[in-house]
Amino acid sequence: MTTTLWMTAPYIAFTSFVLGHIWRYRNDQFGWTTRSSQIYESRLLRMGSPLFHFGLLGVFGGHVVGLMIPQTWTAAVGISEHVYHLMSVSMGSLAGLAVIAGLGILLYRRVKVPAVRQATTRNDKLMYLLLAGALLTGMLNTLTNVFDTYNYRETVSPWFRNLFTLHPAPHLMAEAPFTFQLHVLVVLALFAIWPYTRLVHMFSAPVGYLFRPFVVYRSRDPQRAGSHRYAKAWVTPEAPPARSRWV
């Protein structure tokens, strides 16, 4: 049972993550947004949002290094396991505390501000529950591993990398402590529902603004209105010829 869980659950979550985003983009592009609630309240949002997003970048970077870079690679550049452990715990704790503090402020805002609370959907509630669970279990693993000698890069990390080579090794994850297993299961559930929540905005970037044509404005000058009224947006209209003061 345990072997089947760690061999099938990741692929189910990844499939939902990929196909869900494709479906959402093709059928709900107008809903591909954070559904911003800044219009209802901005003071708490200005405090919580930077803490959450910048902390999340640190958490994501730590996971990339810890899961994707083999232990032999860091050892090859002179980083011992003890040094790596100290860096992981210290930097991971700072990033984790920042993102948890930010999420706490955002959740407090969502509960206490009536307009924001009314704009919260059931999907949002489930998403926040899983997100908070993923952060708290991850922080628990970080803090409890301060004085522990457990090396997750010998079990969890190889198991994760082997998923992408289609050679899963579920026995590696089965050997991990329960708190690590719980953290992974919560994260997989979060990935599975990701495309159907406001988290899709992570893949949105205003790249089109860099290449779109100029916006056309109607001139207030009656002498210039007419000849360039229907000019293409990406063509800069020529300035009208100068008029002599003696005419």
mmCIF file of C-alpha atoms in Angstrom:
data_model
loop_
_atom_site.group_PDB
_atom_site.id
_atom_site.type_symbol
_atom_site.label_atom_id
_atom_site.label_comp_id
_atom_site.label_asym_id
_atom_site.label_seq_id
_atom_site.Cartn_x
_atom_site.Cartn_y
_atom_site.Cartn_z
ATOM 1 C CA MET A 1 0.000 0.000 0.000
ATOM 2 C CA THR A 2 2.736 2.459 0.944
ATOM 3 C CA THR A 3 4.713 1.581 -2.174
ATOM 4 C CA THR A 4 1.685 2.183 -4.392
ATOM 5 C CA LEU A 5 0.985 5.521 -2.723
ATOM 6 C CA TRP A 6 4.429 6.996 -3.332
ATOM 7 C CA MET A 7 4.505 5.678 -6.883
ATOM 8 C CA THR A 8 1.066 6.813 -8.087
ATOM 9 C CA ALA A 9 0.107 9.898 -6.056
ATOM 10 C CA PRO A 10 2.865 12.122 -7.524
ATOM 11 C CA TYR A 11 1.905 11.306 -11.117
ATOM 12 C CA ILE A 12 -1.784 11.932 -10.403
ATOM 13 C CA ALA A 13 -0.936 15.329 -8.922
ATOM 14 C CA PHE A 14 1.438 16.244 -11.765
ATOM 15 C CA THR A 15 -1.122 15.201 -14.393
ATOM 16 C CA SER A 16 -3.806 17.326 -12.765
ATOM 17 C CA PHE A 17 -1.330 20.211 -12.528
ATOM 18 C CA VAL A 18 -0.377 20.158 -16.220
ATOM 19 C CA LEU A 19 -3.708 19.248 -17.839
ATOM 20 C CA GLY A 20 -5.598 21.494 -15.447
ATOM 21 C CA HIS A 21 -3.611 24.546 -16.516
ATOM 22 C CA ILE A 22 -4.159 23.717 -20.193
ATOM 23 C CA TRP A 23 -7.892 23.316 -19.619
ATOM 24 C CA ARG A 24 -8.089 26.498 -17.550
ATOM 25 C CA TYR A 25 -6.241 28.530 -20.183
ATOM 26 C CA ARG A 26 -8.442 27.269 -23.011
ATOM 27 C CA ASN A 27 -11.760 27.632 -21.185
ATOM 28 C CA ASP A 28 -11.334 30.339 -18.569
ATOM 29 C CA GLN A 29 -8.830 32.950 -19.694
ATOM 30 C CA PHE A 30 -10.929 35.753 -18.225
ATOM 31 C CA GLY A 31 -10.773 33.973 -14.874
ATOM 32 C CA TRP A 32 -6.993 33.560 -15.051
ATOM 33 C CA THR A 33 -6.396 36.112 -12.340
ATOM 34 C CA THR A 34 -5.785 36.571 -8.636
ATOM 35 C CA ARG A 35 -9.233 38.180 -8.284
ATOM 36 C CA SER A 36 -7.525 41.057 -6.548
ATOM 37 C CA SER A 37 -9.247 42.429 -3.454
ATOM 38 C CA GLN A 38 -7.037 45.491 -3.110
ATOM 39 C CA ILE A 39 -10.013 47.735 -3.786
ATOM 40 C CA TYR A 40 -11.579 46.538 -0.513
ATOM 41 C CA GLU A 41 -8.521 46.917 1.746
ATOM 42 C CA SER A 42 -4.910 47.831 1.053
ATOM 43 C CA ARG A 43 -3.116 48.486 4.368
ATOM 44 C CA LEU A 44 -2.865 44.855 5.499
ATOM 45 C CA LEU A 45 -2.299 43.758 1.900
ATOM 46 C CA ARG A 46 0.754 46.010 1.628
ATOM 47 C CA MET A 47 2.236 44.346 4.712
ATOM 48 C CA GLY A 48 1.326 40.724 4.073
ATOM 49 C CA SER A 49 1.786 40.390 0.333
ATOM 50 C CA PRO A 50 5.533 41.273 0.147
ATOM 51 C CA LEU A 51 6.320 39.049 3.134
ATOM 52 C CA PHE A 52 4.421 36.158 1.614
ATOM 53 C CA HIS A 53 5.722 36.427 -1.955
ATOM 54 C CA PHE A 54 9.377 37.163 -1.189
ATOM 55 C CA GLY A 55 9.413 34.518 1.525
ATOM 56 C CA LEU A 56 7.878 32.068 -0.920
ATOM 57 C CA LEU A 57 10.665 32.765 -3.400
ATOM 58 C CA GLY A 58 13.189 31.815 -0.723
ATOM 59 C CA VAL A 59 11.270 28.651 0.146
ATOM 60 C CA PHE A 60 11.045 27.687 -3.519
ATOM 61 C CA GLY A 61 14.766 28.290 -4.041
ATOM 62 C CA GLY A 62 15.621 26.162 -1.030
ATOM 63 C CA HIS A 63 13.492 23.308 -2.341
ATOM 64 C CA VAL A 64 15.110 23.512 -5.761
ATOM 65 C CA VAL A 65 18.578 23.216 -4.237
ATOM 66 C CA GLY A 66 17.607 20.545 -1.733
ATOM 67 C CA LEU A 67 15.603 18.332 -4.083
ATOM 68 C CA MET A 68 17.137 18.824 -7.516
ATOM 69 C CA ILE A 69 20.862 19.120 -6.740
ATOM 70 C CA PRO A 70 22.417 15.796 -5.662
ATOM 71 C CA GLN A 71 24.475 15.647 -2.502
ATOM 72 C CA THR A 72 27.524 14.560 -4.496
ATOM 73 C CA TRP A 73 27.424 17.816 -6.475
ATOM 74 C CA THR A 74 27.566 20.073 -3.413
ATOM 75 C CA ALA A 75 30.304 17.861 -1.942
ATOM 76 C CA ALA A 76 32.278 18.209 -5.186
ATOM 77 C CA VAL A 77 32.407 22.001 -4.807
ATOM 78 C CA GLY A 78 33.572 21.744 -1.196
ATOM 79 C CA ILE A 79 30.283 22.085 0.694
ATOM 80 C CA SER A 80 30.174 19.445 3.392
ATOM 81 C CA GLU A 81 26.909 17.986 4.624
ATOM 82 C CA HIS A 82 27.325 19.795 7.963
ATOM 83 C CA VAL A 83 27.759 23.181 6.258
ATOM 84 C CA TYR A 84 24.858 22.493 3.918
ATOM 85 C CA HIS A 85 22.684 21.509 6.878
ATOM 86 C CA LEU A 86 23.467 24.749 8.715
ATOM 87 C CA MET A 87 22.751 26.842 5.622
ATOM 88 C CA SER A 88 19.538 24.940 4.924
ATOM 89 C CA VAL A 89 18.198 25.303 8.449
ATOM 90 C CA SER A 90 19.123 28.971 8.896
ATOM 91 C CA MET A 91 18.019 30.260 5.488
ATOM 92 C CA GLY A 92 15.014 27.941 5.388
ATOM 93 C CA SER A 93 13.873 29.148 8.797
ATOM 94 C CA LEU A 94 14.075 32.821 7.785
ATOM 95 C CA ALA A 95 12.222 32.253 4.524
ATOM 96 C CA GLY A 96 9.659 30.025 6.218
ATOM 97 C CA LEU A 97 8.954 32.514 8.999
ATOM 98 C CA ALA A 98 8.545 35.313 6.446
ATOM 99 C CA VAL A 99 6.081 33.406 4.286
ATOM 100 C CA ILE A 100 4.095 32.141 7.303
ATOM 101 C CA ALA A 101 3.909 35.672 8.742
ATOM 102 C CA GLY A 102 2.770 37.005 5.379
ATOM 103 C CA LEU A 103 0.162 34.295 4.992
ATOM 104 C CA GLY A 104 -1.049 34.928 8.536
ATOM 105 C CA ILE A 105 -1.604 38.616 7.762
ATOM 106 C CA LEU A 106 -3.399 37.785 4.516
ATOM 107 C CA LEU A 107 -5.643 35.233 6.225
ATOM 108 C CA TYR A 108 -6.420 37.669 9.054
ATOM 109 C CA ARG A 109 -7.331 40.265 6.440
ATOM 110 C CA ARG A 110 -9.531 37.804 4.574
ATOM 111 C CA VAL A 111 -11.421 36.891 7.742
ATOM 112 C CA LYS A 112 -11.701 40.320 9.374
ATOM 113 C CA VAL A 113 -12.514 42.501 6.355
ATOM 114 C CA PRO A 114 -16.167 41.811 5.458
ATOM 115 C CA ALA A 115 -15.847 42.644 1.739
ATOM 116 C CA VAL A 116 -12.769 40.443 1.350
ATOM 117 C CA ARG A 117 -14.435 37.636 3.294
ATOM 118 C CA GLN A 118 -17.483 37.745 1.034
ATOM 119 C CA ALA A 119 -15.242 37.510 -2.037
ATOM 120 C CA THR A 120 -13.649 34.282 -0.741
ATOM 121 C CA THR A 121 -14.837 31.184 -2.610
ATOM 122 C CA ARG A 122 -14.845 27.552 -1.514
ATOM 123 C CA ASN A 123 -11.856 26.909 -3.770
ATOM 124 C CA ASP A 124 -10.031 29.715 -1.980
ATOM 125 C CA LYS A 125 -10.752 28.174 1.422
ATOM 126 C CA LEU A 126 -9.464 24.762 0.330
ATOM 127 C CA MET A 127 -6.418 26.347 -1.282
ATOM 128 C CA TYR A 128 -5.563 28.360 1.832
ATOM 129 C CA LEU A 129 -6.017 25.277 4.016
ATOM 130 C CA LEU A 130 -3.598 23.198 1.924
ATOM 131 C CA LEU A 131 -1.164 26.095 1.546
ATOM 132 C CA ALA A 132 -1.078 26.662 5.284
ATOM 133 C CA GLY A 133 -0.678 22.923 5.852
ATOM 134 C CA ALA A 134 2.223 22.719 3.413
ATOM 135 C CA LEU A 135 4.001 25.676 5.029
ATOM 136 C CA LEU A 136 3.458 24.528 8.609
ATOM 137 C CA THR A 137 4.565 20.936 7.979
ATOM 138 C CA GLY A 138 7.580 22.187 6.037
ATOM 139 C CA MET A 139 8.506 24.547 8.856
ATOM 140 C CA LEU A 140 8.043 21.719 11.342
ATOM 141 C CA ASN A 141 10.520 19.584 9.402
ATOM 142 C CA THR A 142 13.008 22.443 9.291
ATOM 143 C CA LEU A 143 12.847 23.264 13.001
ATOM 144 C CA THR A 144 12.822 19.666 14.237
ATOM 145 C CA ASN A 145 15.799 18.903 12.032
ATOM 146 C CA VAL A 146 17.992 21.573 13.645
ATOM 147 C CA PHE A 147 19.709 19.075 15.933
ATOM 148 C CA ASP A 148 18.669 15.950 14.079
ATOM 149 C CA THR A 149 21.065 14.031 11.846
ATOM 150 C CA TYR A 150 18.395 12.896 9.401
ATOM 151 C CA ASN A 151 19.537 13.597 5.856
ATOM 152 C CA TYR A 152 16.541 13.931 3.557
ATOM 153 C CA ARG A 153 18.835 14.234 0.533
ATOM 154 C CA GLU A 154 19.474 10.503 0.789
ATOM 155 C CA THR A 155 15.785 9.533 0.619
ATOM 156 C CA VAL A 156 13.309 12.275 -0.295
ATOM 157 C CA SER A 157 15.500 14.003 -2.877
ATOM 158 C CA PRO A 158 16.420 10.872 -4.906
ATOM 159 C CA TRP A 159 12.784 9.763 -4.792
ATOM 160 C CA PHE A 160 11.682 13.138 -6.199
ATOM 161 C CA ARG A 161 14.295 13.198 -8.977
ATOM 162 C CA ASN A 162 13.523 9.630 -10.016
ATOM 163 C CA LEU A 163 9.917 10.612 -10.674
ATOM 164 C CA PHE A 164 11.065 12.675 -13.663
ATOM 165 C CA THR A 165 13.150 9.863 -15.106
ATOM 166 C CA LEU A 166 10.111 7.543 -14.903
ATOM 167 C CA HIS A 167 12.023 5.247 -12.559
ATOM 168 C CA PRO A 168 10.222 5.863 -9.261
ATOM 169 C CA ALA A 169 11.768 4.490 -6.095
ATOM 170 C CA PRO A 170 8.843 4.514 -3.633
ATOM 171 C CA HIS A 171 10.802 2.644 -0.979
ATOM 172 C CA LEU A 172 12.981 5.737 -0.485
ATOM 173 C CA MET A 173 9.995 7.885 0.457
ATOM 174 C CA ALA A 174 8.579 5.097 2.595
ATOM 175 C CA GLU A 175 11.733 5.278 4.728
ATOM 176 C CA ALA A 176 11.321 8.998 5.464
ATOM 177 C CA PRO A 177 9.926 10.218 8.814
ATOM 178 C CA PHE A 178 6.173 10.691 9.053
ATOM 179 C CA THR A 179 6.399 14.506 9.135
ATOM 180 C CA PHE A 180 8.239 14.501 5.795
ATOM 181 C CA GLN A 181 5.666 12.129 4.319
ATOM 182 C CA LEU A 182 2.818 14.330 5.552
ATOM 183 C CA HIS A 183 4.473 17.418 4.069
ATOM 184 C CA VAL A 184 4.850 15.748 0.679
ATOM 185 C CA LEU A 185 1.235 14.520 0.643
ATOM 186 C CA VAL A 186 -0.110 17.996 1.452
ATOM 187 C CA VAL A 187 2.078 19.546 -1.249
ATOM 188 C CA LEU A 188 0.898 16.967 -3.808
ATOM 189 C CA ALA A 189 -2.725 17.753 -2.949
ATOM 190 C CA LEU A 190 -1.966 21.464 -3.361
ATOM 191 C CA PHE A 191 -0.406 20.825 -6.761
ATOM 192 C CA ALA A 192 -3.454 18.782 -7.815
ATOM 193 C CA ILE A 193 -5.911 21.649 -7.153
ATOM 194 C CA TRP A 194 -3.518 24.426 -8.214
ATOM 195 C CA PRO A 195 -4.952 25.025 -11.724
ATOM 196 C CA TYR A 196 -8.477 25.455 -10.384
ATOM 197 C CA THR A 197 -7.629 28.197 -7.903
ATOM 198 C CA ARG A 198 -6.300 31.741 -7.966
ATOM 199 C CA LEU A 199 -2.768 30.304 -7.795
ATOM 200 C CA VAL A 200 -2.742 30.166 -11.612
ATOM 201 C CA HIS A 201 -1.626 33.803 -11.557
ATOM 202 C CA MET A 202 1.874 32.524 -10.793
ATOM 203 C CA PHE A 203 2.229 31.804 -14.503
ATOM 204 C CA SER A 204 0.969 35.215 -15.581
ATOM 205 C CA ALA A 205 3.348 37.970 -16.602
ATOM 206 C CA PRO A 206 2.590 41.189 -18.517
ATOM 207 C CA VAL A 207 5.018 40.259 -21.304
ATOM 208 C CA GLY A 208 2.584 41.492 -23.953
ATOM 209 C CA TYR A 209 2.959 45.051 -22.739
ATOM 210 C CA LEU A 210 6.508 45.061 -24.094
ATOM 211 C CA PHE A 211 5.414 44.325 -27.659
ATOM 212 C CA ARG A 212 1.897 45.636 -28.034
ATOM 213 C CA PRO A 213 1.244 48.638 -30.335
ATOM 214 C CA PHE A 214 0.957 52.145 -29.023
ATOM 215 C CA VAL A 215 -2.439 53.085 -27.677
ATOM 216 C CA VAL A 216 -4.291 55.454 -30.036
ATOM 217 C CA TYR A 217 -5.711 58.610 -28.515
ATOM 218 C CA ARG A 218 -7.987 61.056 -30.280
ATOM 219 C CA SER A 219 -6.356 64.429 -30.666
ATOM 220 C CA ARG A 220 -7.981 67.501 -29.163
ATOM 221 C CA ASP A 221 -6.456 69.660 -31.886
ATOM 222 C CA PRO A 222 -9.080 70.018 -34.627
ATOM 223 C CA GLN A 223 -6.343 70.773 -37.180
ATOM 224 C CA ARG A 224 -4.707 67.368 -36.546
ATOM 225 C CA ALA A 225 -7.914 65.357 -36.369
ATOM 226 C CA GLY A 226 -8.702 63.688 -39.641
ATOM 227 C CA SER A 227 -5.548 62.764 -41.552
ATOM 228 C CA HIS A 228 -4.179 60.513 -38.817
ATOM 229 C CA ARG A 229 -7.449 59.564 -37.206
ATOM 230 C CA TYR A 230 -7.347 55.994 -38.456
ATOM 231 C CA ALA A 231 -3.574 55.510 -38.610
ATOM 232 C CA LYS A 232 -2.274 52.175 -37.404
ATOM 233 C CA ALA A 233 -1.414 52.066 -33.742
ATOM 234 C CA TRP A 234 2.197 51.070 -34.331
ATOM 235 C CA VAL A 235 2.831 53.858 -36.867
ATOM 236 C CA THR A 236 3.900 57.127 -35.336
ATOM 237 C CA PRO A 237 1.993 59.917 -37.102
ATOM 238 C CA GLU A 238 4.045 62.645 -38.697
ATOM 239 C CA ALA A 239 3.899 66.068 -37.177
ATOM 240 C CA PRO A 240 1.819 68.620 -39.176
ATOM 241 C CA PRO A 241 3.827 71.119 -41.246
ATOM 242 C CA ALA A 242 4.801 74.300 -39.471
ATOM 243 C CA ARG A 243 2.682 77.332 -40.291
ATOM 244 C CA SER A 244 4.197 80.725 -40.839
ATOM 245 C CA ARG A 245 3.088 83.529 -38.575
ATOM 246 C CA TRP A 246 2.850 85.795 -41.633
ATOM 247 C CA VAL A 247 0.160 83.762 -43.408
#
